[in-house]
Amino acid sequence: MTGSWLDRLAAAYGLQRHYIDYHGQAVNAPDSAVEALLRALGVDPSGPEAENTLPGINGLAMRVPGDIACYLPDFLHDGRCWGVSCQLYALRSARNWGIGDFEDLARLAELLGPLGADFLGVNPLHDLFAADPGKRSPFSPCHRRFLNPVYIAIDTLPGYSGVDPALLEKLRAGEMVDYPAVIAAKRGALRAIFEDSPEAPEMLAFRERHGEALEGHALFQALSLAMVEQGHGAGWHDWPAEYRDPASRAVAAFRAEQAREVDFQIWLQWIADRQLAEAASRAEAAGMRIGLYLDYAVGIAPDGSATWSDPTLTVVGAEIGSPPDMFNAHGQKWGLAPLSPAELARRDFVTLDRAYDAALHHAGALRIDHAMSLHRLFWVPIGRGAEDGVYALYPMEDMVRSLAEASQARKSIIIGEDLGIVPEGFRDLMSQANILGYRVFYFERDEQGFVPPGRYPRESLACIGSHDTATLAGWWKGCDIDRREALGSYDAGQADAAHEERDRHRLEAQALLTAEGLPRIPPEDDGTALATTLHRLMARTPSRLFIAQIEDLLGVLEQVNMPGTVNEYPNWQRKLPVTLEQIGEDPVFRSATAAIAAERPRQP
C-alpha cells in the first residue's frame, strides 16, 4: 500500500501516524504499525475493499461547543478551597484489618473537615481481580463501574461477631499491605456474614438498578475464582475456550450451579456501595463542601470483567501507552485496553454515560486520569514496542458532553490530569468546559526556575506532587534518585547528574520562598519547616483547588508508586507510618494543615 493512501485511511479512522513528541520533534509511525492498528479496528488495509472503507469515524476534531460545561459550585466562582489526598489502602487504624477501609475514610474526613479541608481525595476504588491479589494497581481495574470489596469495613456490619485478635494484629503489624492474607481473611469473614444475612429489599433494588452489568461482573468474579482454583489464570484470556464467551453453555451451566456465589459477589458490591455512600455523607456532615474526591482510571484490564462481558467495547489488538519522553526513553506500555471510538459512537455514548454516572455517584469531585483521553490516546499494537505507537482520536465533543452531563446531574467537580504531552489548545478547551487542569509544583518551571504561585492558572488544581512522583520529603533529600539507582534505573553517572540537578532545584525553591516573603528551609530542619512552608507557598496559588498528599503532611520519604516498575518496588503497598488515631497529633501534620488553612480560609 502506498504511503499516501495509508495516510488517508489512517486519518479516516482517527489514527495520527504523524505527531510531535515531547521534545518538539516530528515522529512518523512505521507503516507496519499503522496497518496493525487498522486491522485491530477491523479494516484490512491491504485488501481490495480498503478503498470502500472510508469515511471512517466522524467527529474527531478537537473541539468543545460553548454550551458544554461541567459543574462548578457557586462558592468556587470567586473562592478557593483545599483538601487532602490519601491512598485508602495505606491508612492504618486501631480497628482495621491491615488495610484502610471505608470506615477509615469516613473518620479521616471527620478529622480533616473541622481543620478547614473541603475535600478528601482517594486512589481509584475500581474493582480489581478477586482471584489474584497480585494485581493490586488501582489503575488497572477489572471494571470501572464497580467497587473493590477489600475496602469494606467488616466490623461495622450487622452480624459481625469478631475475629481472632492475633490475626488482626498480624495483618496490622507490617509496613506493607499483605494483600493475599488480607483478602483471604476478609473474604472468609464476609462470606460468613453473607450466609447469615437475610436478603434485604435494598439489595434487590440495587441489583435491579445495575442490571446486566452487575450480573456480568459478579459472574466473572465467581468464575475467575473457580478458574484459579483449577489452575488457570484470573483473567479470561487464560481460561478454557468454553468459558471465554459469557454466552456459552458452559458459562450458563456454571451460573446455574454457582448461583449462591454470584449472589455473594453482588452482595459485596451492595455493601461496598453503601459504605462509600456513608463515607461521603459523613464527609459533608464534617463540614466539607465538596466531600469525596474520587479517581477514574484511564483504561481497563484487557482480560477483566468489562472486556469479558462486553467484548466489542474495546480494541483487541491495541493497548494504551505513552510515547518516548524525557522520563522514559522507549515510551511506556500500560497494559490497558482502549475503548473503541466507533463502538462508543454506535451506542450513542450510553456506555460512557453509565460509567461516568457510576464514578460520580458518591463523588463531590472526580479526577479524570490522563484527561487527554477525551481527545486522543496513544495506542501501541499488541506485541510491539511503544516506539511504534500511534495516537488514536476520539470524538471529543461527545466525550466531554457525556462527562459534563454526568457532572451537572451529580453536581460534581471535574479535574482533568493533563500531564505529559498535551495537544496545543487542549487546555483552553478544558478550561472552557469547566474541567480544572492539574498543576504540579515539581513540573511548573520556566527558564528562571520554579514558576511563582501567582502565575498558576485559576482553572486548576494545584499540588506539590502526586502518587507517581517523589514525596516532598523524599524529593528534598533526593531519596527518589537513590531509589532509582538502587533499582538499576540510573547508573552512577546518571544518579550523580540527577543529584546535581536536584541541588539546583532546591536552591531555586529556596530563592522562590525568599521572593514570596517566606522563610528558607534550614539545614537542620526535621521536616516540619519544609512541609509547612512549601504547603503555604502552594496554597497561595490562585488555583480554585489545592490538594496536599497525606504522605507530604506526615514527612514520608518513600513515594507511593514508582513508574516504570512492577515488582521491583512495593507499588501500592506501603502503609502510612502512623495510625489514623495519631495523625491529628503529628506535629508536621498540624503545622502544615494550619498553614494551608491560614492561606485558604473557608469562607462562609
Coordinates of C-alpha atoms in Angstrom, one line a residue:
M1 CA 0.0 0.0 0.0
T2 CA 1.3 3.5 -0.9
G3 CA 2.1 5.8 1.9
S4 CA -0.4 8.5 0.8
W5 CA -3.3 6.0 0.7
L6 CA -2.3 4.6 4.1
D7 CA -2.2 8.1 5.4
R8 CA -5.7 8.8 4.1
L9 CA -7.0 5.6 5.5
A10 CA -5.4 6.1 8.9
A11 CA -6.7 9.7 9.1
A12 CA -10.2 8.5 8.2
Y13 CA -10.1 6.1 11.2
G14 CA -8.6 8.7 13.6
L15 CA -5.1 7.4 13.6
Q16 CA -2.4 10.1 13.9
R17 CA 0.6 8.4 12.4
H18 CA 2.5 11.8 12.4
Y19 CA 2.8 13.6 15.7
I20 CA 5.0 15.9 17.7
D21 CA 6.9 14.3 20.6
Y22 CA 7.9 15.6 24.0
H23 CA 11.0 17.4 22.5
G24 CA 9.0 19.1 19.8
Q25 CA 10.3 16.7 17.1
A26 CA 8.1 15.2 14.3
V27 CA 7.6 11.5 14.6
N28 CA 6.3 9.2 11.9
A29 CA 4.9 5.8 12.9
P30 CA 6.0 3.0 10.7
D31 CA 3.6 1.7 8.0
S32 CA 3.5 -1.8 9.7
A33 CA 2.3 -0.3 13.0
V34 CA -0.4 1.7 11.3
E35 CA -1.5 -1.3 9.3
A36 CA -1.6 -3.4 12.5
L37 CA -3.9 -0.9 14.3
L38 CA -6.2 -0.6 11.2
R39 CA -6.6 -4.3 11.3
A40 CA -7.4 -4.0 15.1
L41 CA -10.2 -1.7 14.0
G42 CA -11.5 -4.2 11.6
V43 CA -10.0 -2.6 8.5
D44 CA -7.8 -4.7 6.1
P45 CA -5.5 -2.0 4.6
S46 CA -4.1 -4.4 2.0
G47 CA -7.4 -5.8 0.6
P48 CA -9.2 -4.5 -2.4
E49 CA -12.1 -3.4 -0.2
A50 CA -10.0 -1.0 1.7
E51 CA -10.9 1.8 -0.7
N52 CA -14.5 1.4 0.2
T53 CA -14.0 1.7 4.0
L54 CA -13.8 5.5 4.0
P55 CA -15.1 7.8 5.5
G56 CA -14.3 6.0 8.8
I57 CA -15.2 7.7 12.1
N58 CA -16.8 11.2 12.3
G59 CA -16.5 14.0 14.8
L60 CA -12.8 13.6 15.7
A61 CA -11.9 17.3 15.7
M62 CA -10.5 18.8 18.9
R63 CA -13.5 21.0 19.8
V64 CA -16.0 21.6 22.6
P65 CA -19.0 23.8 21.9
G66 CA -19.6 26.6 24.3
D67 CA -22.8 25.2 25.7
I68 CA -21.0 22.2 27.2
A69 CA -19.7 22.8 30.8
C70 CA -19.1 20.7 33.8
Y71 CA -20.5 21.6 37.2
L72 CA -18.8 24.3 39.4
P73 CA -20.3 25.2 42.7
D74 CA -21.2 28.8 43.4
F75 CA -18.6 29.2 46.2
L76 CA -15.8 28.4 43.8
H77 CA -16.7 31.0 41.2
D78 CA -14.8 33.6 43.3
G79 CA -13.4 31.4 46.1
R80 CA -10.7 28.8 46.6
C81 CA -10.5 25.8 48.9
W82 CA -8.2 22.9 49.8
G83 CA -8.2 19.2 50.6
V84 CA -6.0 16.2 51.3
S85 CA -5.4 13.1 49.3
C86 CA -4.7 9.6 50.6
Q87 CA -4.2 6.1 49.4
L88 CA -7.0 4.3 51.1
Y89 CA -5.2 1.0 51.5
A90 CA -2.3 2.8 53.2
L91 CA -4.4 4.0 56.2
R92 CA -3.6 2.4 59.5
S93 CA -6.0 2.3 62.3
A94 CA -6.6 0.6 65.6
R95 CA -9.6 -1.3 64.2
N96 CA -9.0 -2.1 60.5
W97 CA -7.8 -5.4 59.1
G98 CA -4.4 -4.4 57.9
I99 CA -5.7 -2.3 55.0
G100 CA -7.5 1.0 55.1
D101 CA -11.3 0.8 54.6
F102 CA -14.4 2.9 54.1
E103 CA -14.8 3.5 57.9
D104 CA -11.2 4.8 58.0
L105 CA -12.1 7.0 55.0
A106 CA -15.1 8.5 56.8
R107 CA -13.1 9.1 60.0
L108 CA -10.3 10.8 58.1
A109 CA -12.8 13.1 56.6
E110 CA -14.2 13.8 60.1
L111 CA -10.7 14.7 61.2
L112 CA -10.0 17.0 58.2
G113 CA -13.3 18.8 57.9
P114 CA -13.0 20.8 61.2
L115 CA -9.5 21.8 60.1
G116 CA -10.9 23.6 57.1
A117 CA -10.5 21.0 54.4
D118 CA -13.3 20.8 51.9
F119 CA -12.5 17.6 50.2
L120 CA -10.7 14.3 50.7
G121 CA -9.1 12.6 47.7
V122 CA -8.5 8.9 47.3
N123 CA -7.0 6.5 44.9
P124 CA -9.2 4.7 42.3
L125 CA -11.7 2.4 44.1
H126 CA -12.5 0.4 41.0
D127 CA -12.8 -3.4 41.5
L128 CA -9.8 -5.4 40.7
F129 CA -9.4 -9.2 40.2
A130 CA -10.9 -11.0 43.2
A131 CA -8.9 -14.2 42.4
D132 CA -5.5 -12.5 42.0
P133 CA -4.3 -10.4 44.9
G134 CA -1.1 -9.7 43.0
K135 CA -3.0 -7.4 40.6
R136 CA -3.0 -4.6 43.1
S137 CA -2.7 -1.4 40.9
P138 CA -5.8 0.6 41.3
F139 CA -5.2 2.0 37.8
S140 CA -5.6 -1.5 36.2
P141 CA -9.2 -2.2 37.0
C142 CA -11.2 -5.3 36.2
H143 CA -14.2 -3.0 35.8
R144 CA -14.6 0.8 36.4
R145 CA -18.3 0.8 37.3
F146 CA -17.9 -1.4 40.4
L147 CA -16.0 -1.1 43.7
N148 CA -13.2 -3.1 45.3
P149 CA -14.8 -5.0 48.2
V150 CA -11.4 -5.2 50.0
Y151 CA -12.3 -1.7 51.4
I152 CA -15.4 -2.9 53.2
A153 CA -15.2 -2.2 56.9
I154 CA -16.3 -5.6 58.3
D155 CA -16.6 -4.6 62.0
T156 CA -19.4 -2.1 61.2
L157 CA -21.6 -4.8 59.5
P158 CA -24.6 -6.3 61.3
G159 CA -23.9 -9.9 62.1
Y160 CA -20.1 -9.4 62.6
S161 CA -19.1 -11.5 65.7
G162 CA -15.4 -10.8 65.9
V163 CA -12.3 -12.5 64.7
D164 CA -9.1 -13.9 66.2
P165 CA -7.2 -10.8 67.7
A166 CA -3.9 -12.4 66.8
L167 CA -4.8 -12.5 63.1
L168 CA -5.7 -8.8 63.2
E169 CA -2.5 -7.9 65.0
K170 CA -0.5 -9.7 62.4
L171 CA -2.3 -8.1 59.5
R172 CA -1.9 -4.6 61.0
A173 CA 1.8 -5.0 62.0
G174 CA 3.5 -5.0 58.6
E175 CA 4.8 -1.9 56.9
M176 CA 3.3 -3.1 53.7
V177 CA -0.3 -4.3 53.0
D178 CA -0.2 -8.1 52.7
Y179 CA -2.9 -8.4 50.0
P180 CA -3.1 -12.2 49.9
A181 CA -3.5 -12.5 53.6
V182 CA -5.9 -9.5 54.0
I183 CA -8.1 -10.6 51.1
A184 CA -8.3 -14.2 52.3
A185 CA -9.2 -13.1 55.8
K186 CA -11.8 -10.5 54.8
R187 CA -13.4 -12.8 52.2
G188 CA -13.9 -15.5 54.7
A189 CA -15.4 -13.2 57.3
L190 CA -17.6 -11.5 54.7
R191 CA -18.8 -14.8 53.4
A192 CA -19.8 -15.9 56.9
I193 CA -21.8 -12.7 57.4
F194 CA -23.4 -13.0 54.0
E195 CA -24.6 -16.6 54.7
D196 CA -26.3 -15.5 57.9
S197 CA -27.8 -12.3 56.5
P198 CA -31.4 -12.2 55.2
E199 CA -32.0 -10.9 51.7
A200 CA -32.6 -7.2 52.0
P201 CA -35.1 -5.3 49.8
E202 CA -32.4 -2.6 49.4
M203 CA -30.0 -5.1 47.9
L204 CA -32.6 -6.4 45.5
A205 CA -33.3 -2.8 44.4
F206 CA -29.5 -2.3 44.0
R207 CA -29.3 -5.4 41.9
E208 CA -32.2 -4.4 39.7
R209 CA -30.8 -0.8 39.2
H210 CA -27.4 -2.0 38.0
G211 CA -28.9 -4.8 35.8
E212 CA -26.9 -6.8 33.3
A213 CA -23.6 -5.0 34.0
L214 CA -23.6 -6.0 37.7
E215 CA -24.8 -9.6 36.9
G216 CA -22.0 -10.0 34.4
H217 CA -19.3 -8.6 36.7
A218 CA -20.4 -10.8 39.6
L219 CA -20.5 -13.8 37.3
F220 CA -17.0 -13.0 36.1
Q221 CA -15.6 -12.7 39.6
A222 CA -17.2 -16.0 40.7
L223 CA -15.9 -17.8 37.6
S224 CA -12.5 -16.2 38.0
L225 CA -12.2 -17.6 41.5
A226 CA -13.2 -21.1 40.2
M227 CA -10.8 -20.9 37.3
V228 CA -7.8 -20.1 39.6
E229 CA -8.8 -23.0 41.9
Q230 CA -8.5 -25.2 38.8
G231 CA -5.0 -23.9 38.0
H232 CA -5.9 -21.3 35.4
G233 CA -5.3 -17.5 35.5
A234 CA -7.6 -14.9 37.0
G235 CA -8.1 -13.2 33.6
W236 CA -10.3 -14.7 31.0
H237 CA -7.6 -14.9 28.4
D238 CA -6.1 -17.8 30.4
W239 CA -9.4 -19.7 30.7
P240 CA -10.5 -22.8 28.7
A241 CA -12.2 -21.7 25.4
E242 CA -15.7 -22.7 26.6
Y243 CA -15.5 -20.1 29.4
R244 CA -14.2 -17.2 27.4
D245 CA -17.6 -16.5 25.9
P246 CA -20.1 -15.3 28.5
A247 CA -23.0 -16.5 26.3
S248 CA -21.7 -20.1 26.1
R249 CA -23.4 -23.1 27.5
A250 CA -20.5 -23.8 29.9
V251 CA -20.9 -20.4 31.4
A252 CA -24.7 -20.8 31.7
A253 CA -24.2 -24.1 33.5
F254 CA -21.7 -22.5 35.9
R255 CA -24.1 -19.7 36.6
A256 CA -26.8 -22.1 37.5
E257 CA -24.6 -24.3 39.6
Q258 CA -22.9 -21.4 41.4
A259 CA -25.9 -19.0 41.8
R260 CA -25.1 -18.5 45.5
E261 CA -21.5 -17.5 44.8
V262 CA -22.8 -15.0 42.2
D263 CA -25.2 -13.6 44.8
F264 CA -22.3 -13.2 47.2
Q265 CA -20.4 -11.1 44.7
I266 CA -23.4 -8.9 44.2
W267 CA -23.9 -8.6 47.9
L268 CA -20.3 -7.4 48.2
Q269 CA -20.9 -4.7 45.7
W270 CA -24.0 -3.6 47.5
I271 CA -22.2 -3.4 50.8
A272 CA -19.3 -1.5 49.3
D273 CA -21.6 1.0 47.7
R274 CA -23.5 1.6 50.9
Q275 CA -20.3 2.2 52.9
L276 CA -18.9 4.5 50.3
A277 CA -22.2 6.5 50.4
E278 CA -22.0 6.7 54.1
A279 CA -18.4 8.0 54.0
A280 CA -19.4 10.7 51.5
S281 CA -22.3 11.7 53.8
R282 CA -20.1 11.9 56.8
A283 CA -17.5 14.0 54.9
E284 CA -20.2 16.5 54.2
A285 CA -21.5 16.4 57.7
A286 CA -17.9 17.2 58.9
G287 CA -18.2 20.5 57.0
M288 CA -16.6 19.5 53.7
R289 CA -18.3 21.5 51.0
I290 CA -17.1 19.1 48.2
G291 CA -16.7 15.8 50.1
L292 CA -15.0 12.9 48.5
Y293 CA -12.7 13.4 45.5
L294 CA -12.6 10.1 43.6
D295 CA -10.4 8.9 40.8
Y296 CA -11.3 7.5 37.4
A297 CA -8.7 5.3 35.7
V298 CA -7.8 5.9 32.1
G299 CA -8.4 2.3 31.0
I300 CA -9.4 -1.3 31.9
A301 CA -7.6 -4.6 32.1
P302 CA -7.8 -6.4 28.8
D303 CA -8.7 -9.7 30.5
G304 CA -11.1 -8.4 33.1
S305 CA -14.9 -8.5 33.6
A306 CA -15.5 -5.4 31.5
T307 CA -14.0 -6.9 28.3
W308 CA -15.3 -10.4 29.0
S309 CA -18.9 -9.3 29.4
D310 CA -18.8 -6.7 26.7
P311 CA -16.1 -7.8 24.2
T312 CA -16.9 -5.3 21.4
L313 CA -16.4 -2.3 23.6
T314 CA -12.6 -2.3 23.4
V315 CA -10.0 -2.6 20.6
V316 CA -8.5 -6.1 21.0
G317 CA -5.2 -5.6 19.0
A318 CA -4.0 -2.5 20.9
E319 CA -3.0 -1.4 24.3
I320 CA -2.8 2.1 25.9
G321 CA 0.6 3.6 26.5
S322 CA 2.7 6.8 26.1
P323 CA 5.3 7.8 23.6
P324 CA 9.0 8.2 24.5
D325 CA 9.7 11.3 26.6
M326 CA 12.4 12.6 29.0
F327 CA 11.4 10.1 31.7
N328 CA 11.0 7.0 29.5
A329 CA 13.3 6.9 26.5
H330 CA 11.4 4.0 25.0
G331 CA 7.9 5.1 25.9
Q332 CA 5.5 3.0 28.0
K333 CA 3.0 0.3 27.6
W334 CA 0.4 0.4 30.3
G335 CA -1.3 -3.0 29.6
L336 CA -4.8 -1.4 29.4
A337 CA -7.4 -2.0 26.7
P338 CA -8.6 1.2 24.8
L339 CA -12.2 1.8 24.3
S340 CA -13.3 1.7 20.6
P341 CA -14.3 5.2 19.4
A342 CA -16.5 3.7 16.7
E343 CA -18.3 1.4 19.2
L344 CA -18.8 4.3 21.7
A345 CA -20.4 6.3 18.9
R346 CA -22.5 3.4 17.7
R347 CA -24.0 3.1 21.2
D348 CA -24.6 6.9 21.3
F349 CA -22.1 7.0 24.2
V350 CA -24.6 5.4 26.6
T351 CA -21.9 3.1 27.9
L352 CA -19.7 6.1 28.7
D353 CA -22.7 7.9 30.3
R354 CA -23.3 5.0 32.7
A355 CA -19.6 4.7 33.6
Y356 CA -19.3 8.4 34.4
D357 CA -22.6 8.3 36.4
A358 CA -21.3 5.4 38.5
A359 CA -18.0 7.1 39.1
L360 CA -19.7 10.3 40.2
H361 CA -22.4 8.7 42.3
H362 CA -20.7 9.4 45.6
A363 CA -18.1 12.0 44.4
G364 CA -18.1 15.7 45.1
A365 CA -15.2 15.8 42.7
L366 CA -13.7 13.4 40.2
R367 CA -10.2 13.2 38.8
I368 CA -10.0 12.0 35.2
D369 CA -6.7 10.1 34.8
H370 CA -4.9 11.2 31.6
A371 CA -7.5 13.7 30.6
M372 CA -6.1 13.9 27.1
S373 CA -8.1 10.6 26.5
L374 CA -11.1 12.9 26.0
H375 CA -9.4 13.7 22.7
R376 CA -6.8 11.1 21.9
L377 CA -5.0 8.1 23.4
F378 CA -1.6 6.6 22.4
W379 CA -2.3 3.1 21.1
V380 CA 0.5 0.5 20.8
P381 CA 0.0 -2.5 18.6
I382 CA 0.0 -5.7 20.7
G383 CA 3.4 -7.3 20.6
R384 CA 5.3 -4.2 19.5
G385 CA 7.3 -1.5 21.4
A386 CA 5.9 1.9 22.4
E387 CA 8.1 3.5 19.8
D388 CA 5.7 2.1 17.2
G389 CA 2.6 3.6 18.9
V390 CA 0.1 5.9 17.2
Y391 CA -2.3 8.5 18.6
A392 CA -5.9 7.4 18.1
L393 CA -8.5 10.2 18.1
Y394 CA -11.8 10.1 20.0
P395 CA -14.9 12.3 19.3
M396 CA -14.0 15.0 21.9
E397 CA -17.3 16.9 21.7
D398 CA -19.3 13.7 22.5
M399 CA -16.8 12.6 25.1
V400 CA -16.9 15.9 27.0
R401 CA -20.6 16.2 26.6
S402 CA -21.1 12.8 28.3
L403 CA -18.8 13.8 31.2
A404 CA -20.4 17.3 31.6
E405 CA -23.9 15.9 31.7
A406 CA -23.0 13.4 34.4
S407 CA -21.1 16.2 36.3
Q408 CA -24.1 18.5 36.2
A409 CA -26.5 15.7 37.2
R410 CA -24.4 14.7 40.2
K411 CA -23.2 18.2 41.0
S412 CA -19.6 17.0 40.9
I413 CA -16.5 19.0 40.0
I414 CA -14.2 17.5 37.3
I415 CA -10.4 17.7 37.4
G416 CA -8.5 16.6 34.3
E417 CA -5.0 15.2 34.9
D418 CA -3.3 16.9 31.9
L419 CA 0.4 16.0 32.5
G420 CA 2.7 14.8 29.8
I421 CA 2.3 15.6 26.1
V422 CA -0.7 17.9 25.8
P423 CA -2.0 18.9 22.3
E424 CA -1.9 22.6 21.7
G425 CA -5.3 24.2 22.5
F426 CA -6.4 21.3 24.6
R427 CA -6.1 23.0 28.0
D428 CA -8.0 26.0 26.7
L429 CA -10.9 23.7 25.8
M430 CA -10.7 22.1 29.2
S431 CA -11.0 25.5 30.9
Q432 CA -13.9 26.4 28.6
A433 CA -15.7 23.3 29.7
N434 CA -15.0 23.9 33.5
I435 CA -12.6 21.0 33.6
L436 CA -9.9 22.0 36.1
G437 CA -6.3 21.3 35.0
Y438 CA -3.6 19.7 37.1
R439 CA -0.6 21.7 38.1
V440 CA 2.3 20.0 40.0
F441 CA 4.9 22.1 41.7
Y442 CA 7.8 19.9 40.6
F443 CA 6.9 20.3 36.9
E444 CA 5.9 24.0 36.9
R445 CA 9.1 25.5 35.7
D446 CA 10.4 28.0 33.2
E447 CA 13.9 29.4 32.2
Q448 CA 14.2 31.2 35.6
G449 CA 13.3 28.2 37.7
F450 CA 10.1 27.3 39.6
V451 CA 7.0 29.3 38.5
P452 CA 5.8 31.7 41.2
P453 CA 2.5 30.7 42.7
G454 CA 0.8 33.8 41.4
R455 CA 1.2 32.5 37.8
Y456 CA -0.7 29.3 38.3
P457 CA -3.9 29.3 36.3
R458 CA -7.2 29.9 38.1
E459 CA -8.9 26.9 36.4
S460 CA -6.7 24.3 38.0
L461 CA -6.0 22.1 41.0
A462 CA -2.5 22.8 42.4
C463 CA -0.4 20.3 44.3
I464 CA 3.2 19.6 45.2
G465 CA 3.3 16.1 43.9
S466 CA 1.3 13.0 43.1
H467 CA 1.3 9.3 43.6
D468 CA 3.7 8.9 40.7
T469 CA 6.3 11.4 42.0
A470 CA 8.6 11.7 44.9
T471 CA 7.1 12.8 48.2
L472 CA 8.0 16.3 49.3
A473 CA 10.5 15.0 52.0
G474 CA 11.9 12.4 49.6
W475 CA 12.3 14.9 46.8
W476 CA 14.1 17.4 49.1
K477 CA 16.6 14.7 50.2
G478 CA 16.9 13.0 46.8
C479 CA 15.5 9.7 48.0
D480 CA 13.8 9.0 44.7
I481 CA 17.1 9.4 42.9
D482 CA 18.8 7.0 45.3
R483 CA 16.0 4.5 44.9
R484 CA 16.2 4.6 41.1
E485 CA 20.0 4.0 41.3
A486 CA 19.4 1.0 43.6
L487 CA 16.8 -0.4 41.2
G488 CA 19.2 0.0 38.3
S489 CA 17.2 2.7 36.5
Y490 CA 20.2 5.0 36.9
D491 CA 23.8 4.2 36.7
A492 CA 26.3 6.0 39.0
G493 CA 26.8 8.8 36.4
Q494 CA 23.1 9.4 35.9
A495 CA 22.5 9.4 39.6
D496 CA 25.2 12.0 40.2
A497 CA 23.8 14.2 37.4
A498 CA 20.3 13.9 38.9
H499 CA 21.6 14.8 42.4
E500 CA 23.4 17.9 40.9
E501 CA 20.2 18.9 39.2
R502 CA 18.2 18.4 42.4
D503 CA 20.7 20.6 44.3
R504 CA 20.0 23.4 41.8
H505 CA 16.3 22.9 42.1
R506 CA 16.5 23.1 45.9
L507 CA 18.4 26.4 45.6
E508 CA 15.7 27.6 43.2
A509 CA 13.0 26.6 45.6
Q510 CA 14.7 28.5 48.4
A511 CA 15.0 31.6 46.2
L512 CA 11.3 31.4 45.4
L513 CA 10.5 31.2 49.1
T514 CA 12.5 34.3 49.7
A515 CA 10.9 36.1 46.8
E516 CA 7.5 35.2 48.3
G517 CA 8.5 36.5 51.8
L518 CA 8.6 33.1 53.3
P519 CA 11.4 31.7 55.5
R520 CA 14.0 29.5 53.9
I521 CA 14.3 25.8 54.9
P522 CA 17.1 25.5 57.5
P523 CA 19.7 22.7 57.1
E524 CA 18.8 21.2 60.5
D525 CA 15.0 21.0 59.6
D526 CA 13.3 17.9 61.0
G527 CA 10.7 18.1 58.2
T528 CA 8.3 20.5 59.9
A529 CA 9.6 23.7 58.2
L530 CA 9.7 22.0 54.8
A531 CA 6.2 20.7 54.9
T532 CA 4.8 23.9 56.5
T533 CA 6.5 26.4 54.2
L534 CA 6.1 24.6 50.8
H535 CA 2.4 23.9 51.5
R536 CA 1.9 27.5 52.5
L537 CA 3.6 28.6 49.2
M538 CA 1.4 26.3 47.1
A539 CA -1.8 27.2 49.0
R540 CA -1.2 30.8 47.8
T541 CA -1.8 29.9 44.1
P542 CA -5.0 31.4 42.6
S543 CA -5.9 27.8 41.6
R544 CA -9.5 27.1 42.6
L545 CA -8.4 23.9 44.4
F546 CA -5.2 22.9 46.3
I547 CA -4.6 19.4 47.5
A548 CA -1.9 18.1 49.8
Q549 CA -0.8 14.5 49.9
I550 CA -1.1 13.0 53.3
E551 CA 2.3 11.5 52.8
D552 CA 3.7 15.0 52.5
L553 CA 1.8 16.2 55.5
L554 CA 3.5 13.4 57.5
G555 CA 7.0 13.7 56.2
V556 CA 7.0 10.3 54.5
L557 CA 10.2 9.7 52.4
E558 CA 9.2 6.9 50.1
Q559 CA 6.8 7.5 47.2
V560 CA 3.6 5.6 46.6
N561 CA 4.3 4.3 43.1
M562 CA 7.5 4.2 41.0
P563 CA 6.5 4.5 37.4
G564 CA 8.3 2.0 35.1
T565 CA 8.5 -0.7 37.8
V566 CA 6.2 -3.6 38.6
N567 CA 7.6 -6.0 41.2
E568 CA 11.0 -4.2 41.7
Y569 CA 9.3 -1.6 44.0
P570 CA 6.5 -2.0 46.5
N571 CA 4.0 0.0 44.5
W572 CA 0.5 0.4 46.0
Q573 CA 1.5 -1.4 49.2
R574 CA 3.2 1.0 51.6
K575 CA 1.3 1.9 54.8
L576 CA 1.5 5.3 56.5
P577 CA 3.9 5.5 59.4
V578 CA 1.2 6.5 61.9
T579 CA -2.3 5.4 62.7
L580 CA -5.5 7.3 61.9
E581 CA -5.8 7.9 65.6
Q582 CA -2.3 9.5 65.7
I583 CA -2.5 11.7 62.6
G584 CA -4.1 14.7 64.3
E585 CA -1.4 14.9 66.9
D586 CA 1.5 14.6 64.5
P587 CA 3.5 17.9 64.7
V588 CA 4.3 18.1 61.0
F589 CA 0.7 17.4 60.0
R590 CA -0.6 20.0 62.5
S591 CA 1.8 22.7 61.4
A592 CA 1.3 22.1 57.6
T593 CA -2.5 21.9 57.7
A594 CA -2.7 25.1 59.8
A595 CA -0.5 26.9 57.3
I596 CA -2.8 25.8 54.4
A597 CA -5.9 26.8 56.3
A598 CA -4.4 30.2 57.0
E599 CA -3.8 30.8 53.3
R600 CA -7.2 29.3 52.2
P601 CA -9.7 30.0 55.0
R602 CA -13.1 28.5 54.5
Q603 CA -15.4 31.4 53.6
P604 CA -19.0 31.4 54.9

